[in-house]
Structures are given as C-alpha cells and as structure tokens.
Short mmCIF file of C-alpha atoms and ligand atoms in Angstrom, two decimals:
data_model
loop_
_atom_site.label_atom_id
_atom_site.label_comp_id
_atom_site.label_asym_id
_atom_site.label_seq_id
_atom_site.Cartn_x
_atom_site.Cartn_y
_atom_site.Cartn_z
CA UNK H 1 0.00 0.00 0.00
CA UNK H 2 1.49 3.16 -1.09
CA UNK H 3 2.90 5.36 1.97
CA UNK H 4 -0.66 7.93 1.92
CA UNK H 5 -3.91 6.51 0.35
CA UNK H 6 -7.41 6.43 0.39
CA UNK H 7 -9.15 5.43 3.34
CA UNK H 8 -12.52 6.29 2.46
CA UNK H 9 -14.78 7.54 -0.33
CA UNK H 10 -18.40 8.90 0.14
CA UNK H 11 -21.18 11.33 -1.74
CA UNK H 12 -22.28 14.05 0.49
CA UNK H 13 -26.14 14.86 -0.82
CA UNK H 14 -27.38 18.21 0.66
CA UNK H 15 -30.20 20.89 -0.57
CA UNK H 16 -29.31 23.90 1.55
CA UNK H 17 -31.30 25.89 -1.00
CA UNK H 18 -33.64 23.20 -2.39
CA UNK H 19 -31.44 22.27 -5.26
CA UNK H 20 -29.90 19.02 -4.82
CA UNK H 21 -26.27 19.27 -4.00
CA UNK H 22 -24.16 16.12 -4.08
CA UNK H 23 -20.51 16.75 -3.20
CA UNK H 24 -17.58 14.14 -2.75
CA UNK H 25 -15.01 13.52 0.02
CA UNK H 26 -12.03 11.71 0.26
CA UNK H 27 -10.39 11.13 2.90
CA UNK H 28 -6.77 9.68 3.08
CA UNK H 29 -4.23 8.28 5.70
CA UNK H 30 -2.76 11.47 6.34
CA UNK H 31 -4.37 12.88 9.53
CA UNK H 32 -6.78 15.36 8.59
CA UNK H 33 -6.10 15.53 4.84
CA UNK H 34 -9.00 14.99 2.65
CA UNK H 35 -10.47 16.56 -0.73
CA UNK H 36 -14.00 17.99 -1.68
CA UNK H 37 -15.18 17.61 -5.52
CA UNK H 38 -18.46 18.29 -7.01
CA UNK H 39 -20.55 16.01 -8.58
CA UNK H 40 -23.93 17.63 -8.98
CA UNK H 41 -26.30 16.38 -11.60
CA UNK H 42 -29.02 17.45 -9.84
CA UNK H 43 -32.11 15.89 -12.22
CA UNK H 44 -30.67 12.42 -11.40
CA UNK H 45 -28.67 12.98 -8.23
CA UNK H 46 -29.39 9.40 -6.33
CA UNK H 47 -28.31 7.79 -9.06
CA UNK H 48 -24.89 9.62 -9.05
CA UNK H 49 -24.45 8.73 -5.63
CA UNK H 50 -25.47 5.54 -5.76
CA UNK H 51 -22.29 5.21 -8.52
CA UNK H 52 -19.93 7.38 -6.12
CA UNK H 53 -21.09 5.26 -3.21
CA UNK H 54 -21.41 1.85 -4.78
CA UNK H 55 -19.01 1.71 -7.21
CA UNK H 56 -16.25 3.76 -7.24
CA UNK H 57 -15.45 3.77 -3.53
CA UNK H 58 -14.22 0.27 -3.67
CA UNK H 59 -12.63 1.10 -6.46
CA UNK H 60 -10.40 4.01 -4.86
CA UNK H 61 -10.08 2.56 -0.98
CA UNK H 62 -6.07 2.05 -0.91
CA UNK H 63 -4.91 3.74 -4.16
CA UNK H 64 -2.27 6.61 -3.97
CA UNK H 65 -4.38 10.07 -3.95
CA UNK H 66 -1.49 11.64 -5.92
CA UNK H 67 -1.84 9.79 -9.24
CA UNK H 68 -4.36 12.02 -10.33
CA UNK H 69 -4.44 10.95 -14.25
CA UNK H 70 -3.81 7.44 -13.44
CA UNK H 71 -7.12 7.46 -11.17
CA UNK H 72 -8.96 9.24 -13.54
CA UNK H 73 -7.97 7.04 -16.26
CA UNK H 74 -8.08 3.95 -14.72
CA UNK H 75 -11.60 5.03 -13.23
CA UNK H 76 -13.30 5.98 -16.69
CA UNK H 77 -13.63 2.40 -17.72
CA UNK H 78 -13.79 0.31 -14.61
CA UNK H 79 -17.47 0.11 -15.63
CA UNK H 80 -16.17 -0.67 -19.05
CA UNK H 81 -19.09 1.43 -20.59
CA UNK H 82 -18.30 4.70 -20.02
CA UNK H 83 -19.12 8.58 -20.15
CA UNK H 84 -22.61 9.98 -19.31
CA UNK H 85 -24.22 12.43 -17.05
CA UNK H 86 -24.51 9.99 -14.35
CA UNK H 87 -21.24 8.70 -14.67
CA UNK H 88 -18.97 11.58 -15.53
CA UNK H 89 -20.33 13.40 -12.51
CA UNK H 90 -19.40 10.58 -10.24
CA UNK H 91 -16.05 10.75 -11.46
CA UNK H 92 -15.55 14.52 -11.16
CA UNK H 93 -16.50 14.44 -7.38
CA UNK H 94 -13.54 11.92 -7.40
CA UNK H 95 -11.22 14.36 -9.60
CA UNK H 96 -11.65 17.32 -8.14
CA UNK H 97 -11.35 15.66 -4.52
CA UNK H 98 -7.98 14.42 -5.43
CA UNK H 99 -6.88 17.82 -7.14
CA UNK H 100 -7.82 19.63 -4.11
CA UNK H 101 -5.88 17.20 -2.03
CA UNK H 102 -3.01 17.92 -3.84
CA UNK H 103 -2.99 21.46 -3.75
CA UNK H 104 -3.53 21.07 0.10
CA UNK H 105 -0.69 18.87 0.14
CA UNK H 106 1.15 21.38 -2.15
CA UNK H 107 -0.02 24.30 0.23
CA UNK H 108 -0.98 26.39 -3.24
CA UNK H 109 -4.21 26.42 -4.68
CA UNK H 110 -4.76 24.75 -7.84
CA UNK H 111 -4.70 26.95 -10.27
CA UNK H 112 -0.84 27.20 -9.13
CA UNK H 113 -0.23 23.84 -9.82
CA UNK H 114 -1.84 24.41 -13.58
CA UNK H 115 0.62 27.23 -14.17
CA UNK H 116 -0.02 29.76 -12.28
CA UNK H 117 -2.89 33.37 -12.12
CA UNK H 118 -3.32 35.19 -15.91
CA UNK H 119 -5.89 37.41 -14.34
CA UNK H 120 -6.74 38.61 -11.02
CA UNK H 121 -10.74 37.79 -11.53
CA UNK H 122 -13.44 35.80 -13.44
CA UNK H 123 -15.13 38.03 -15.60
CA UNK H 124 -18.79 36.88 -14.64
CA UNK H 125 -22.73 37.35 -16.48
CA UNK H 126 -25.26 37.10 -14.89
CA UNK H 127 -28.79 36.56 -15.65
CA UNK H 128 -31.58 38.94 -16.13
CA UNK H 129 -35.20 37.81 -16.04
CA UNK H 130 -38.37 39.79 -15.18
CA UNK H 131 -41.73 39.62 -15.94
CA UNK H 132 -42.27 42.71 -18.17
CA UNK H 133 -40.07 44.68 -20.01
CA UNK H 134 -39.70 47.86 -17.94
CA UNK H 135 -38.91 45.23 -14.85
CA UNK H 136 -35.96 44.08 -16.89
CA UNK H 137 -34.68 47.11 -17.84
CA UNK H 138 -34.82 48.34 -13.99
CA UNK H 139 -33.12 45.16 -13.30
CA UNK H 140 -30.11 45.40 -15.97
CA UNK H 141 -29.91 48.87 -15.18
CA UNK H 142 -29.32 47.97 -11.56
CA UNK H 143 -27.14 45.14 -12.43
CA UNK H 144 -24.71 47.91 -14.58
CA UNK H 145 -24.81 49.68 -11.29
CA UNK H 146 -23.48 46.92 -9.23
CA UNK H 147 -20.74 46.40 -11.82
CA UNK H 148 -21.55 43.86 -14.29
CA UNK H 149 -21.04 44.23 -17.64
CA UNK H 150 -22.22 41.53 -18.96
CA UNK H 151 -25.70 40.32 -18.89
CA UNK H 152 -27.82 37.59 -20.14
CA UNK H 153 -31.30 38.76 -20.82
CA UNK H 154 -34.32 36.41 -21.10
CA UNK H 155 -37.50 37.92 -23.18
CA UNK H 156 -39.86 39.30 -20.35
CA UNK H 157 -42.64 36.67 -19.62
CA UNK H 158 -45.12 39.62 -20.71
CA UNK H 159 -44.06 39.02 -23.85
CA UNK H 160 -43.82 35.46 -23.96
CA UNK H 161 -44.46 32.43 -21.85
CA UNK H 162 -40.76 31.55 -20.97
CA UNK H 163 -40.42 27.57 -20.28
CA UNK H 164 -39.78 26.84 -16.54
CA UNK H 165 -38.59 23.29 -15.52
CA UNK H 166 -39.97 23.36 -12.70
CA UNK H 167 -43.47 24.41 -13.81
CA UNK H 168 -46.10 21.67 -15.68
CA UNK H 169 -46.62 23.10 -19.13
CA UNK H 170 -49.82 21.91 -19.00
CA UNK H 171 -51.02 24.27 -16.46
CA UNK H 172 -49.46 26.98 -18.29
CA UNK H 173 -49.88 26.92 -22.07
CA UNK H 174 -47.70 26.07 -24.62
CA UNK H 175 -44.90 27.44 -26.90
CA UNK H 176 -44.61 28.61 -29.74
CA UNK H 177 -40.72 28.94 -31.53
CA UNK H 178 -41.17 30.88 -34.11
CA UNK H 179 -42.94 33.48 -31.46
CA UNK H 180 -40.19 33.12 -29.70
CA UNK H 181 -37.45 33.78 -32.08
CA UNK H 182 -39.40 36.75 -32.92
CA UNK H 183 -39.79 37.74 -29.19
CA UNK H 184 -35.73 37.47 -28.85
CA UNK H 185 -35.33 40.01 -31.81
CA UNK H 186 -37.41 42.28 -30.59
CA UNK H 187 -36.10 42.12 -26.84
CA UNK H 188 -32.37 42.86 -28.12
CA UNK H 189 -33.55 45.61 -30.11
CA UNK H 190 -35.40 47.15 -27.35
CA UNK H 191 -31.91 46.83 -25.32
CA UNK H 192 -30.02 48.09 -27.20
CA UNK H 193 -32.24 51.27 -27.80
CA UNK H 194 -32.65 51.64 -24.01
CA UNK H 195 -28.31 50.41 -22.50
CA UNK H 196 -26.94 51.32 -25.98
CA UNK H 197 -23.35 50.06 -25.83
CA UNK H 198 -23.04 50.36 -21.89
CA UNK H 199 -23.80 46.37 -21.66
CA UNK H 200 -22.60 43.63 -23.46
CA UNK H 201 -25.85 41.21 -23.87
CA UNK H 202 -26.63 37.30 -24.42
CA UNK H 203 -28.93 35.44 -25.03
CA UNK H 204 -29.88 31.57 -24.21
CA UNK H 205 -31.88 29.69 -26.86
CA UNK H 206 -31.68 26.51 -25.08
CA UNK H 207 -32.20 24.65 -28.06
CA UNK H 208 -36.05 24.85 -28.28
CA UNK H 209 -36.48 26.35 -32.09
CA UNK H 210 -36.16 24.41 -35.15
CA UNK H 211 -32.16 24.29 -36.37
CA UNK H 212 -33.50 26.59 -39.87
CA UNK H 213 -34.69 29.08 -37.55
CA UNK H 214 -31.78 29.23 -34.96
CA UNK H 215 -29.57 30.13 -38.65
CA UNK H 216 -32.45 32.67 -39.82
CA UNK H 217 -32.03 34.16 -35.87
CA UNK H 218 -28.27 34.55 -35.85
CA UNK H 219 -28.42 36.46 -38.69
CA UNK H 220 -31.52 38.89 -37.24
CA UNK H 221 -29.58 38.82 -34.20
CA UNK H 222 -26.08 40.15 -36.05
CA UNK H 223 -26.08 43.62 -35.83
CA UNK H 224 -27.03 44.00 -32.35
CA UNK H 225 -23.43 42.71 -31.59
CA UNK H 226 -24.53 39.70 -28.77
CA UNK H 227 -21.43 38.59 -26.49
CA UNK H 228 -22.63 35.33 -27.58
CA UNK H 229 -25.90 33.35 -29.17
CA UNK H 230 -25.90 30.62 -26.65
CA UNK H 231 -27.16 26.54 -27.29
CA UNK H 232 -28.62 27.36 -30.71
CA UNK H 233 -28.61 24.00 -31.72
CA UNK H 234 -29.11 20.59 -29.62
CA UNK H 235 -26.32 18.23 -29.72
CA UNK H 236 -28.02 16.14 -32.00
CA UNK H 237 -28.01 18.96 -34.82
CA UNK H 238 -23.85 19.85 -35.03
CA UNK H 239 -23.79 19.36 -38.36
CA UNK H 240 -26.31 22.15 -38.53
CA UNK H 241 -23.54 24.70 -36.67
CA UNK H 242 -21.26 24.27 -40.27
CA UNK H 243 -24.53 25.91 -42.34
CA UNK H 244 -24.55 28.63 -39.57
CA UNK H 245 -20.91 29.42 -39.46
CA UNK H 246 -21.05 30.22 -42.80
CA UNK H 247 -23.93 32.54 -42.96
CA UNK H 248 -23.38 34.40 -39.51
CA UNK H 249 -20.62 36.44 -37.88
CA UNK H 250 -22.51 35.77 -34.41
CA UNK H 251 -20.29 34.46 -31.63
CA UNK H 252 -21.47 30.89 -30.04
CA UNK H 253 -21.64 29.17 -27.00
CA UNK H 254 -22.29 25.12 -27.35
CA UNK H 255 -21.49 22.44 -24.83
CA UNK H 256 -23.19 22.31 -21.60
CA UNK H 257 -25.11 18.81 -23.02
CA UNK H 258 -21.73 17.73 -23.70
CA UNK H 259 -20.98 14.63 -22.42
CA UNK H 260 -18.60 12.93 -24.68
CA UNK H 261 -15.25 13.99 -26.14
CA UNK H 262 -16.89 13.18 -29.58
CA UNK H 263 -19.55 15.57 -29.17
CA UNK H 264 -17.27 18.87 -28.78
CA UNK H 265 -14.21 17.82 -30.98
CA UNK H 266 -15.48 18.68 -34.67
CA UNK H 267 -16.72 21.98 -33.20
CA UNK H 268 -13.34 22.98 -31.81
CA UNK H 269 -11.17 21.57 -34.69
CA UNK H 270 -12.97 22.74 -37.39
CA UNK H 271 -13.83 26.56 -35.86
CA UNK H 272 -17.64 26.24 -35.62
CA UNK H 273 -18.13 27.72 -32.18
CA UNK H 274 -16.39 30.45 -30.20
CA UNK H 275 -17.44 29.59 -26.54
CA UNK H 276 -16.90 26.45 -25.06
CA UNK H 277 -19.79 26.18 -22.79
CA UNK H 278 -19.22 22.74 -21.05
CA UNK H 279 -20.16 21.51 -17.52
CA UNK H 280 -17.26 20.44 -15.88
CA UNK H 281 -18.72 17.91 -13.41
CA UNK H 282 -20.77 16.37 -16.59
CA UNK H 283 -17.67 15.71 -18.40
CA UNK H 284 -15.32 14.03 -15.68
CA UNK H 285 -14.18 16.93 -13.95
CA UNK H 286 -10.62 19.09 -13.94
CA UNK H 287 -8.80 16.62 -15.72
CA UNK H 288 -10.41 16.43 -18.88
CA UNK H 289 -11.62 20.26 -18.58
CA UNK H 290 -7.91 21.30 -18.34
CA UNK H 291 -7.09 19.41 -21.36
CA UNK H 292 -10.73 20.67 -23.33
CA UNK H 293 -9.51 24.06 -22.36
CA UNK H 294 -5.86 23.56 -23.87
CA UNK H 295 -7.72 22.24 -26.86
CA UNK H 296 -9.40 25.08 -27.19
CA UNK H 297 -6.60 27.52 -26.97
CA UNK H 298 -5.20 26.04 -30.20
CA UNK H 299 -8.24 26.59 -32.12
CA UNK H 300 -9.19 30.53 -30.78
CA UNK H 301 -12.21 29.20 -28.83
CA UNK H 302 -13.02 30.43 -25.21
CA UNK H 303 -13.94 28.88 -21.95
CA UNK H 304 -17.34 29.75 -20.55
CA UNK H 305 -17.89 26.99 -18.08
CA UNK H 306 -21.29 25.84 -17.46
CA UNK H 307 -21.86 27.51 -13.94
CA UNK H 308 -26.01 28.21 -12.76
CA UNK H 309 -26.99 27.29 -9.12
CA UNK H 310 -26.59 23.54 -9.77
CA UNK H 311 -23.15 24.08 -9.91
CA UNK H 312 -22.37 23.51 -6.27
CA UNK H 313 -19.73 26.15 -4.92
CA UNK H 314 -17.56 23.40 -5.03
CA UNK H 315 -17.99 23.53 -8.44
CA UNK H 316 -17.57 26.84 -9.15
CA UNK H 317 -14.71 26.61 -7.13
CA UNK H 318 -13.38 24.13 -9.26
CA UNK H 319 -13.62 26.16 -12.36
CA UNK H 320 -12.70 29.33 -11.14
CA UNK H 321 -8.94 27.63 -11.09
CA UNK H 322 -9.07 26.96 -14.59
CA UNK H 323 -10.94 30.40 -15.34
CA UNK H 324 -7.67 31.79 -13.66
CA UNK H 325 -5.15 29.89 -15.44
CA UNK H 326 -6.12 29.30 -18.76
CA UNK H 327 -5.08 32.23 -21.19
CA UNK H 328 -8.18 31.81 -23.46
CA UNK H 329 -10.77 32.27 -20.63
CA UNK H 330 -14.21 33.53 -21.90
CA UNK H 331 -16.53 34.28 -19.72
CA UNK H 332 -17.51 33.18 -16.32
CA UNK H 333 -21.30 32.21 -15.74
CA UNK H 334 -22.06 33.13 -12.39
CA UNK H 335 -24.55 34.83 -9.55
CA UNK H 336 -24.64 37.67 -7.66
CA UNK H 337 -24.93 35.78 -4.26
CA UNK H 338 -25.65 32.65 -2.62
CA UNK H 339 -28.05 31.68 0.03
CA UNK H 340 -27.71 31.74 3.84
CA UNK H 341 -28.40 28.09 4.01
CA UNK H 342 -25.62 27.14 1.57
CA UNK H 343 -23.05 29.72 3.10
CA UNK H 344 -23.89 27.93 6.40
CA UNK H 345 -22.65 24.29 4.18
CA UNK H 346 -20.40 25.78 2.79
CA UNK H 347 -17.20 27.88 3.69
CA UNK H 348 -14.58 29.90 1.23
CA UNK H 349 -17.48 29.96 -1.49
CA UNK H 350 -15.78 32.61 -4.30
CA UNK H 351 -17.07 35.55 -4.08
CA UNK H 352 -18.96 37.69 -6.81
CA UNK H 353 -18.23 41.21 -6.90
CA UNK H 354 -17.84 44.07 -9.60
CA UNK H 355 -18.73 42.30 -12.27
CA UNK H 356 -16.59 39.20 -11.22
CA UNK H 357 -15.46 35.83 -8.94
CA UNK H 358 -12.70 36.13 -6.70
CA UNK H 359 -10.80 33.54 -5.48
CA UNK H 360 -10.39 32.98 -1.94
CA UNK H 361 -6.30 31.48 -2.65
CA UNK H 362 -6.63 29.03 0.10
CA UNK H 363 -5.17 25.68 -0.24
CA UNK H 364 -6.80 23.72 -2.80
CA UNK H 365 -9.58 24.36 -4.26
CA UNK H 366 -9.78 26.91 -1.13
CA UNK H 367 -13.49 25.87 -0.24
CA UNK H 368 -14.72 23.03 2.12
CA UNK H 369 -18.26 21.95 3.54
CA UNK H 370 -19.59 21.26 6.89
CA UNK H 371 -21.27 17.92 6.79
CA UNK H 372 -22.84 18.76 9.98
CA UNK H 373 -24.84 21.67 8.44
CA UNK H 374 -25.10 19.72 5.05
CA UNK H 375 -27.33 17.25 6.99
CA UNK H 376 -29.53 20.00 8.00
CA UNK H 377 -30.63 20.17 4.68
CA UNK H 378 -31.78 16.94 3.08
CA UNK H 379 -32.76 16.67 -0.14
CA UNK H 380 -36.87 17.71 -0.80
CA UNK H 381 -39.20 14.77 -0.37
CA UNK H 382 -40.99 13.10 -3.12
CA UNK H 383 -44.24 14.44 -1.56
CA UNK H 384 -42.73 18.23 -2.01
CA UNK H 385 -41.18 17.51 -5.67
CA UNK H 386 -43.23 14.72 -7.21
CA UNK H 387 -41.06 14.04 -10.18
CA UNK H 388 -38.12 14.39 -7.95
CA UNK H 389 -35.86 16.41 -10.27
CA UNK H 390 -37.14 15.66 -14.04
CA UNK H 391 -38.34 18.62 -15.63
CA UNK H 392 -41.82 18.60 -16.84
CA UNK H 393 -42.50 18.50 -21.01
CA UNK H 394 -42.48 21.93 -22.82
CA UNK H 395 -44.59 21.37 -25.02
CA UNK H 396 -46.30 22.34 -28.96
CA UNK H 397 -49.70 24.09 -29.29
CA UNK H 398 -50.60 20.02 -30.61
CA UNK H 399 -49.26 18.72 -27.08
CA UNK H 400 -45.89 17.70 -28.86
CA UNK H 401 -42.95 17.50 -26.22
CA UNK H 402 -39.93 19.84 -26.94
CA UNK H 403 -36.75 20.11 -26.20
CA UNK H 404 -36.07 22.47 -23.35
MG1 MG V 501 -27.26 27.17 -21.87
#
C-alpha cells in the first residue's frame, strides 16, 4: 500500500437551497487531509451517488491520492461502458477531490499547480429575467450599477411564456418557436435602444427552435453585436452549426449537453463555435476540462464553463482555477450571491463582486463543507417535488414534447 492513500470515499447529498447538491469527500491516511469535488447532476442525483457510493469507492479505498491521471484514467472504464451524465459526474467528485488534495498537500491552490494566475478575476454574467419589459430594464440597469457588464437577458414573460422546468406546461400553455425567435429580436432591439453600448448582452436559446430558424435568428440577431448566441442548436443537430458558421458572424456558446469527447471535438477543430460552454462535473471533472480548455486555446475558442446554481460552490470553485489559469478564458457564468443556508454548508465559497469571482487562494480548491450543516438540509421529499428532479414537457400548441 502506497505510503498515503485512500481510506474512504463517500457522496455528500445536501439541498441547503432546495437544489440538490451532491458533493464528494475523500479522505486519506494522512491525519486530517481529505479533498472535496463536485458532482452535482441534480435531475438524477441518487443515481450519481449511488455510482460514487457503490461503485467507485471500492474502487479508490487504498490507491495513492497523488496519481491524479492514473485514477482518472483507470476510473473511466472500470465500468467498461463509459461517459454519461450519471457517470462523468461521479467521477468529477472523485477528480476534483484528489486535485484539491493535492494542492492542500502542495499548500498552493490549484490553479498554481496548472501554471499559475493570468488574471486577477473571473469576468462573470449574470442573468436577467423579469416579468415585463420595464422590470428588466430596472433590473439590468441595476445590475450595470453593481458592476456587471455583462448580462444575459431572457425575453420578459409579458411578452412570452418563458419555459420553466420546474413548472407543468400543461397548467401553463404552450410554446410557440417561431414566437419566440421573434420575441428574442425584438427584446435585443429594445436593449439596445434603451443600454446602448453600456452592456454587453446574451442570449440563451436553449435549443427549443427548429435548427432553420436558430440560422435565420443569428443572422436577425447580427447587428445588435450579442457577447454570444448561446445553445442554438441541440447536440443532436452539429452538423447544422457548419450551415450557420457560414452565414453568420454571431459568436457561439455550445457544450453544456456535452458529455462525450466526440460531441465537442469537430466543433473545436474545425472553428464552428467560439465559446466552449461545457459543464465540468458532466464531463469528468478538472482533468479532462484542463485538457478541453488547452484544446481550445489552439483553435481561438473560449472557456465559458457551465456555472447556474446547480453548480455547487464546489464547483464553481473548481472552475474558477481553470478560469484563472487558462489564457483563453471567456466568460464566467455566475450569480450575484448565494443563500444563507448554503453559506452555512459551505465555507470559502468565491465571491462575486464588480462584475466578477474572486478567489479565496486558500489551499486547494480553497473551499470546504460542513457535513454537519449539510445534513440539515436533506434533499426535498418526493411528496414536495413529485417528479423528484425531471423537468416537466415543454410542449407544442398540438401537445408535442420539446426540447427544453
Ligand atoms: Mg445554456
């Protein structure tokens, strides 16, 4: 048995905030040395812990915590079939544990061990959303007051019925794309009449209009001068991002369905998109990210790391190292604040300030959480959240389930 090793592997699940949370620790021989990774897939979060828990704990009891790759590798096919939400989370909580280990071991934080601060800050956006239009303005304009600069605005629900997860679509209509796409137009123009150039706005199609009318809206969308058209396309229609590439100078964000290495290769090495918009826990975790990210530098596309409230702080902790450290950093998605309940979970959360996140520069990935607290907050019963996490169908005006 190597000199320090694993003792023990386990999935912390915790809803401080009523999103389901589920967080990683590993614990090693060393005396009070153990690691924290994220592995939130909060639509199917049992099932990652059951493969945390089940599976990759025996797996990892014993092994050296410092052969980060070798773990990583050796981990991504113990099941033999490999990749997947379900999965790939499971093995980020694992990942970023060990990474944070090592930088605690190292005394730096991580983003010194990948080479070292190329900015002081993560340049954040946050969203926008209101239910009319003169609520959204008030709210961007207080937003540029606080210090962001940029935003990501979603069409006021005056306008338009915006789709909410959460929210049966049944008791509240249907949708209609091509209103939509309209509605989007319309919105930026309105924006820009009202900020003019004093915000830099996006916008988040989510992939719910037909791939003929997500080309047809990046060109509409052109001369308002987006930061970038985000998720025009599903995954299922890349070959659709060639067509649109060639009839629109509109920067785009793609990736946070990415699951697979196939999925976000042709876009990179043949110049489709400009933002890489991946989820870091749904892809494995630091180690692959760092490499996607190096990837990307090669090929002039950007990082903007998948990062809404899902993304545990853990997470975001996780990224804000390679936000720091990677040259061709984007964009960082982020929030103006968290919860009391989580802060109480969770300690050295980064910080989101003048338009940015801060690192904290402790040890690691410089944030930790109180399993005490985390207990506190158990996931929502079934009773409380019947489908316990699935969204509910967006549907047609014919009843025809959408994409969200
Ligand atoms: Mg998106």
């Amino acid at each position: 048995m190597p000199a320090i090793h694993i003792t023990d592997v386990r999935s912390i699940c915790t809803a401080p905030d009523g999103i389901r949370l589920v967080v990683v620790k590993i614990e090693t021989s060393e005396p009070g040395l153990y690691g924290v990774g994220c592995a939130t897939f909060t639509q199917r979060a049992r099932a990652v812990h059951t493969a945390v828990d089940e599976y990759l704990r025996p797996f990892l009891i014993g092994r050296d915590p410092n052969d980060i790759e070798d773990i990583w590798q050796a981990a991504n096919v113990s099941g033999y079939w490999r990749s997947g939400p379900v999965l790939n989370n499971a093995l980020s909580g694992v990942d970023q544990a060990l990474w944070d280990i090592k930088g605690k071991r190292a005394g730096m934080p991580v983003h010194q061990l990948l080479g070292g601060k190329c900015r002081r800050a993560a340049d954040v956006y946050v969203h926008c959303a209101a239910p009319s239009i003169t609520a959204l303005e008030e709210l961007i304009e207080r937003r540029i007051g606080e210090g962001y600069r940029v935003l990501r605005a979603n069409v006021p629900r005056e306008w338009l019925r915006y789709p909410e997860p959460t929210v049966p679509a049944e008791a509240g209509g249907h949708w209609e794309p091509r209103a939509y796409a309209r509605a989007i137009v319309r919105l930026f123009d309105r924006l820009r009449g009202t900020f003019g150039d004093r915000v830099e706005l996006l916008h988040d199609v989510h992939e719910r209009i037909p791939p003929i009318q997500a080309i047809q809206l990046a060109k509409d969308l052109e001369s308002y001068h987006p930061f970038f058209f985000e998720d025009p396309l599903a995954p299922e229609d890349g070959e659709y991002f060639r067509i649109m590439r060639e009839q629109s100078s509109v920067p785009i964000a793609m990736g946070e369905l990415f699951v697979n290495l196939s999925e976000y290769l042709p876009l990179i090495r043949d110049r489709l998109i400009d933002y890489m918009r991946v989820h870091v826990s749904d892809i494995g975790g630091l180690t692959p990210a760092r490499k996607l990210a190096a990837l990307c530098e090669f090929f002039g596309v950007r990082t903007a790391w998948h990062g809404p409230g899902d993304v545990s702080p853990v997470g975001h902790a996780a990224q804000l190292q390679l936000d720091l450290s990677c040259h061709n950093f984007g964009i960082q998605e982020g929030h103006p604040g968290r919860g009391e309940r989580t802060r109480e979970v969770f300690h050295g959360i980064p910080e989101v300030h003048d338009g940015a996140m801060w690192a904290n520069d402790g040890p690691g990935l410089g944030v930790d959480i109180d399993e005490r607290a985390a207990a506190r907050y158990p996931f929502p019963h079934i009773s409380e959240r019947p489908l316990n996490g699935s969204w509910y169908p967006v549907r047609l005006r014919d009843g025809t389930a959408i994409r969200p």
